[in-house]
Amino acid sequence: MSAQKSQPVIGSGWQRGGAQAVQRRLVERLVSLLCNIATVVVLFLLFSILWTLVTRGAAGLSLSTFLHSTGAPGSGGGLANAIVGSCEQTGLAALIGTPIGMMTGIYLSEFGQDGPIVQLVRFVSDMLLSVPSILVGLFIYLIVVEPAGHFSGMAGTLSLAVLFIPIVVRTTEDMLQLVPRAMREAAYALGAPGWRVILSVCLRSARGGIMTGILLALARISGETAPLLFTSLGNLNWSTSLNAPMASLPVTIYQYAGSAYDDWVQMAWTGALLITVAVLATNILARWWLTRNGSAQQ
């Protein structure tokens, strides 16, 4: 009798388990469907932006775009001074911000304890990640431009470096914390000094993520306009001096996009296309370099 009474209980348990399995499969399929829809929407928006840039910006590409400086409406000017100015300011900002950001991230991950200084550095870094870029431009204007009495390319470089550094700091710290502690302990057990462990073990293991952070920072500052309006200002003439106002593609796009002249609007679309292509090419080259070095070491 007891065996006969226990059979319905077992059967009901199987039924509940089967119902739960079906419910889990339905939820899994629903979540997968939503993820696929979100992916399609993001890809559609991305390719729509790229298609718009290519169709509208490619019409302004010519040899004069890369050889002539910006000029008056209808003069057939190009973007040579803006391209050189953007490369100079962005490149110098990356050269300044990369070592500072990496060393700060290394300190926070490998040497810093949970003391007040470390907490302050983390707080300031996180705050700079979300601060509006125009505030950075105003800050550099007050401490660099106003005392000097004139706008300059160096002020623009410093404003971009301030935006560049916190991204590298956060990425470096997070990537180094993902390196297993056992790898550090094994290196220490072999007698390697601390600096060698960081360079040869930690940074080598986390270089892919750190490089991604550097590229993200580079992509952000490449299109910043607000801080440059208060620092380097822009220049319609050819100028590579860091002590004088300097042209840049974001500022030129900002000035040309709202113009009533068709040729300036066309140059604005072309400048936007050039920035996008430059950032995309930099990402592809960096990924190729990382993949090639990684496969060579293996």
XYZ file of C-alpha atoms in Angstrom:
298
model
C 0.000 0.000 0.000
C 2.817 2.400 0.845
C 4.481 1.659 -2.506
C 1.248 2.329 -4.360
C 0.728 5.613 -2.559
C 4.252 6.840 -3.326
C 3.928 6.376 -7.088
C 1.659 9.399 -7.698
C 4.053 11.567 -5.683
C 6.971 10.518 -7.864
C 4.944 11.064 -11.006
C 3.873 14.528 -9.922
C 7.528 15.385 -9.197
C 8.463 14.325 -12.719
C 5.637 16.423 -14.115
C 6.771 19.474 -12.166
C 10.360 18.909 -13.311
C 9.248 18.588 -16.916
C 7.169 21.746 -16.687
C 10.108 23.639 -15.211
C 12.386 22.373 -17.982
C 9.908 23.533 -20.624
C 9.598 26.894 -18.886
C 13.372 27.283 -18.776
C 13.634 26.480 -22.483
C 10.964 29.022 -23.318
C 12.676 31.705 -21.234
C 16.012 30.850 -22.834
C 14.575 31.119 -26.332
C 12.842 34.401 -25.462
C 16.041 35.912 -24.058
C 18.029 34.677 -27.070
C 15.441 36.207 -29.403
C 15.621 39.550 -27.588
C 19.427 39.494 -27.707
C 19.384 38.760 -31.430
C 16.886 41.576 -32.048
C 19.044 43.989 -30.039
C 22.116 42.923 -32.012
C 20.343 43.471 -35.323
C 19.137 46.914 -34.217
C 22.635 47.973 -33.131
C 24.204 46.703 -36.352
C 21.509 48.424 -38.410
C 22.157 51.746 -36.666
C 25.919 51.330 -37.016
C 25.809 50.553 -40.721
C 23.261 53.329 -41.265
C 25.685 55.843 -39.760
C 28.577 54.480 -41.788
C 26.522 54.466 -44.972
C 25.427 58.068 -44.405
C 29.017 59.167 -43.784
C 30.307 57.361 -46.857
C 27.599 58.542 -49.239
C 27.741 62.172 -48.103
C 31.402 62.469 -47.238
C 32.993 60.643 -50.156
C 31.762 63.300 -52.596
C 34.157 65.819 -51.059
C 37.237 63.610 -51.197
C 39.827 64.922 -53.611
C 43.515 65.685 -53.722
C 42.877 69.287 -52.727
C 41.181 68.095 -49.532
C 44.531 66.795 -48.274
C 46.765 69.468 -49.838
C 44.922 72.768 -49.312
C 44.087 74.546 -46.076
C 40.621 75.716 -45.158
C 39.571 78.806 -47.049
C 36.708 81.151 -47.768
C 33.449 79.792 -49.191
C 33.768 78.977 -52.865
C 37.574 79.167 -52.842
C 38.026 75.406 -53.181
C 39.829 75.016 -49.870
C 40.627 71.713 -48.210
C 41.198 70.271 -44.763
C 44.978 69.881 -44.712
C 45.586 72.203 -41.760
C 42.712 70.653 -39.802
C 43.989 67.122 -40.462
C 47.526 67.984 -39.373
C 46.260 69.884 -36.332
C 44.054 66.984 -35.219
C 46.874 64.469 -35.672
C 49.284 66.670 -33.748
C 46.994 67.417 -30.817
C 45.531 63.913 -30.569
C 48.918 62.221 -30.926
C 50.557 64.387 -28.274
C 47.602 63.869 -25.940
C 47.968 60.099 -26.358
C 51.724 60.317 -25.730
C 51.091 62.288 -22.542
C 48.096 60.337 -21.317
C 49.177 56.751 -22.030
C 52.170 56.506 -19.649
C 50.456 58.558 -16.936
C 47.269 56.495 -17.149
C 49.089 53.163 -17.247
C 51.379 54.000 -14.327
C 48.428 55.211 -12.269
C 46.478 52.048 -13.070
C 49.487 49.894 -12.186
C 49.850 51.692 -8.859
C 46.176 51.250 -7.995
C 46.209 47.560 -8.909
C 49.622 46.372 -7.750
C 50.882 48.753 -5.066
C 47.971 50.756 -3.733
C 46.159 49.689 -0.625
C 42.691 50.758 0.431
C 44.012 53.966 1.949
C 42.666 57.512 1.640
C 45.070 58.428 -1.190
C 44.078 55.425 -3.293
C 40.396 56.060 -2.688
C 40.867 59.701 -3.659
C 42.666 58.772 -6.884
C 39.917 56.292 -7.794
C 37.216 58.854 -7.006
C 38.849 61.562 -9.121
C 39.454 59.111 -11.978
C 35.854 57.899 -11.958
C 34.600 61.474 -11.783
C 36.686 62.490 -14.797
C 35.243 59.574 -16.758
C 31.775 61.125 -16.623
C 32.571 64.832 -16.470
C 31.355 66.843 -19.489
C 34.234 67.631 -21.803
C 33.302 71.295 -21.914
C 34.171 71.582 -18.218
C 37.632 70.217 -18.973
C 37.999 72.843 -21.681
C 36.982 75.598 -19.256
C 39.438 74.271 -16.671
C 42.358 74.313 -19.124
C 41.228 77.741 -20.304
C 41.496 79.108 -16.774
C 44.895 77.604 -15.939
C 46.617 77.760 -19.351
C 44.905 80.022 -21.884
C 43.997 82.926 -19.638
C 47.444 83.257 -17.971
C 49.159 82.991 -21.376
C 46.817 85.527 -22.913
C 46.147 83.545 -26.104
C 44.776 80.251 -27.394
C 47.272 77.549 -28.317
C 47.627 74.039 -29.606
C 49.328 73.003 -26.367
C 46.238 74.014 -24.387
C 44.129 71.856 -26.706
C 46.555 68.977 -26.251
C 46.352 69.236 -22.455
C 42.557 69.285 -22.501
C 42.482 66.131 -24.619
C 45.072 64.473 -22.358
C 42.876 65.137 -19.310
C 40.032 63.310 -21.056
C 42.374 60.534 -22.186
C 43.975 59.655 -18.859
C 41.010 58.398 -16.741
C 39.932 55.900 -19.398
C 43.409 54.364 -19.470
C 43.601 54.393 -15.665
C 40.363 52.491 -15.219
C 41.065 50.029 -18.023
C 44.613 49.290 -16.828
C 43.503 48.713 -13.246
C 40.601 46.461 -14.225
C 42.664 44.395 -16.665
C 45.518 43.890 -14.185
C 43.083 42.751 -11.517
C 41.874 40.043 -13.902
C 45.362 38.508 -14.072
C 45.326 35.422 -11.789
C 47.174 35.857 -8.508
C 48.810 32.464 -9.051
C 50.794 33.856 -12.000
C 52.269 36.570 -9.794
C 53.076 34.100 -7.032
C 54.778 31.744 -9.482
C 56.973 34.572 -10.786
C 57.873 35.671 -7.269
C 58.697 32.074 -6.356
C 61.204 31.969 -9.216
C 62.971 34.969 -7.729
C 61.711 37.660 -10.125
C 61.637 41.197 -8.673
C 58.379 43.107 -8.473
C 59.022 45.338 -11.483
C 59.866 42.306 -13.613
C 56.677 40.546 -12.550
C 54.610 43.580 -13.537
C 56.309 44.048 -16.912
C 56.762 40.440 -17.993
C 53.732 38.766 -16.414
C 50.964 41.214 -15.550
C 51.227 43.707 -18.393
C 51.899 41.017 -20.969
C 48.831 39.077 -19.880
C 46.619 42.164 -19.822
C 48.002 43.969 -22.867
C 44.983 43.190 -25.039
C 42.562 44.806 -22.612
C 44.895 47.736 -21.946
C 45.290 48.343 -25.674
C 41.505 48.295 -26.016
C 41.261 50.985 -23.336
C 43.867 53.120 -25.099
C 41.968 52.801 -28.379
C 38.695 53.728 -26.673
C 40.350 56.795 -25.177
C 41.829 57.702 -28.558
C 38.450 57.321 -30.235
C 36.837 59.581 -27.651
C 39.293 62.458 -27.893
C 39.445 62.251 -31.702
C 35.944 63.681 -31.982
C 35.920 66.104 -29.049
C 34.962 69.628 -30.018
C 33.933 71.482 -26.847
C 37.318 71.485 -25.068
C 39.113 72.617 -28.233
C 36.802 75.605 -28.632
C 38.130 76.987 -25.336
C 41.774 76.003 -25.820
C 43.140 75.721 -29.359
C 40.132 77.600 -30.834
C 40.898 76.803 -34.486
C 42.798 78.453 -37.284
C 41.853 78.986 -40.931
C 45.532 79.306 -41.834
C 48.305 76.738 -41.776
C 49.796 76.473 -38.294
C 51.726 73.669 -36.583
C 53.019 75.742 -33.659
C 51.800 74.566 -30.281
C 52.045 78.148 -29.025
C 49.438 79.469 -31.478
C 45.795 78.714 -32.283
C 45.588 75.458 -34.189
C 42.990 73.997 -36.514
C 41.400 70.609 -35.901
C 38.853 68.451 -37.674
C 36.186 68.482 -34.908
C 36.225 72.288 -34.656
C 36.203 72.645 -38.451
C 33.248 70.265 -38.705
C 31.436 72.260 -36.021
C 32.050 75.507 -37.881
C 31.239 74.166 -41.339
C 28.205 71.986 -40.526
C 26.032 74.948 -39.541
C 27.127 77.080 -42.457
C 24.849 78.309 -45.207
C 27.435 77.466 -47.873
C 27.117 74.120 -49.620
C 30.858 73.600 -50.081
C 31.507 74.102 -46.362
C 28.720 71.662 -45.459
C 30.278 69.151 -47.858
C 33.667 69.627 -46.183
C 32.011 68.994 -42.810
C 30.714 65.606 -44.014
C 34.114 64.795 -45.478
C 35.845 65.675 -42.212
C 33.461 63.440 -40.274
C 34.212 60.596 -42.672
C 37.963 61.104 -42.264
C 37.728 60.944 -38.465
C 35.648 57.758 -38.616
C 37.988 56.072 -41.087
C 41.046 57.076 -39.036
C 39.627 55.632 -35.811
C 38.495 52.452 -37.583
C 41.889 51.981 -39.268
C 43.703 52.516 -35.959
C 41.570 49.853 -34.276
C 42.121 47.363 -37.096
C 45.889 47.904 -37.136
C 46.141 47.594 -33.364
C 44.108 44.369 -33.360
C 46.236 42.962 -36.173
C 49.430 43.862 -34.310
C 48.219 42.249 -31.081
C 47.092 39.097 -32.890
C 50.358 38.825 -34.798
C 52.519 39.272 -31.697
C 50.400 36.877 -29.688
C 50.634 34.137 -32.329
C 54.396 34.735 -32.731
C 55.012 34.284 -29.016
C 52.985 31.082 -28.946
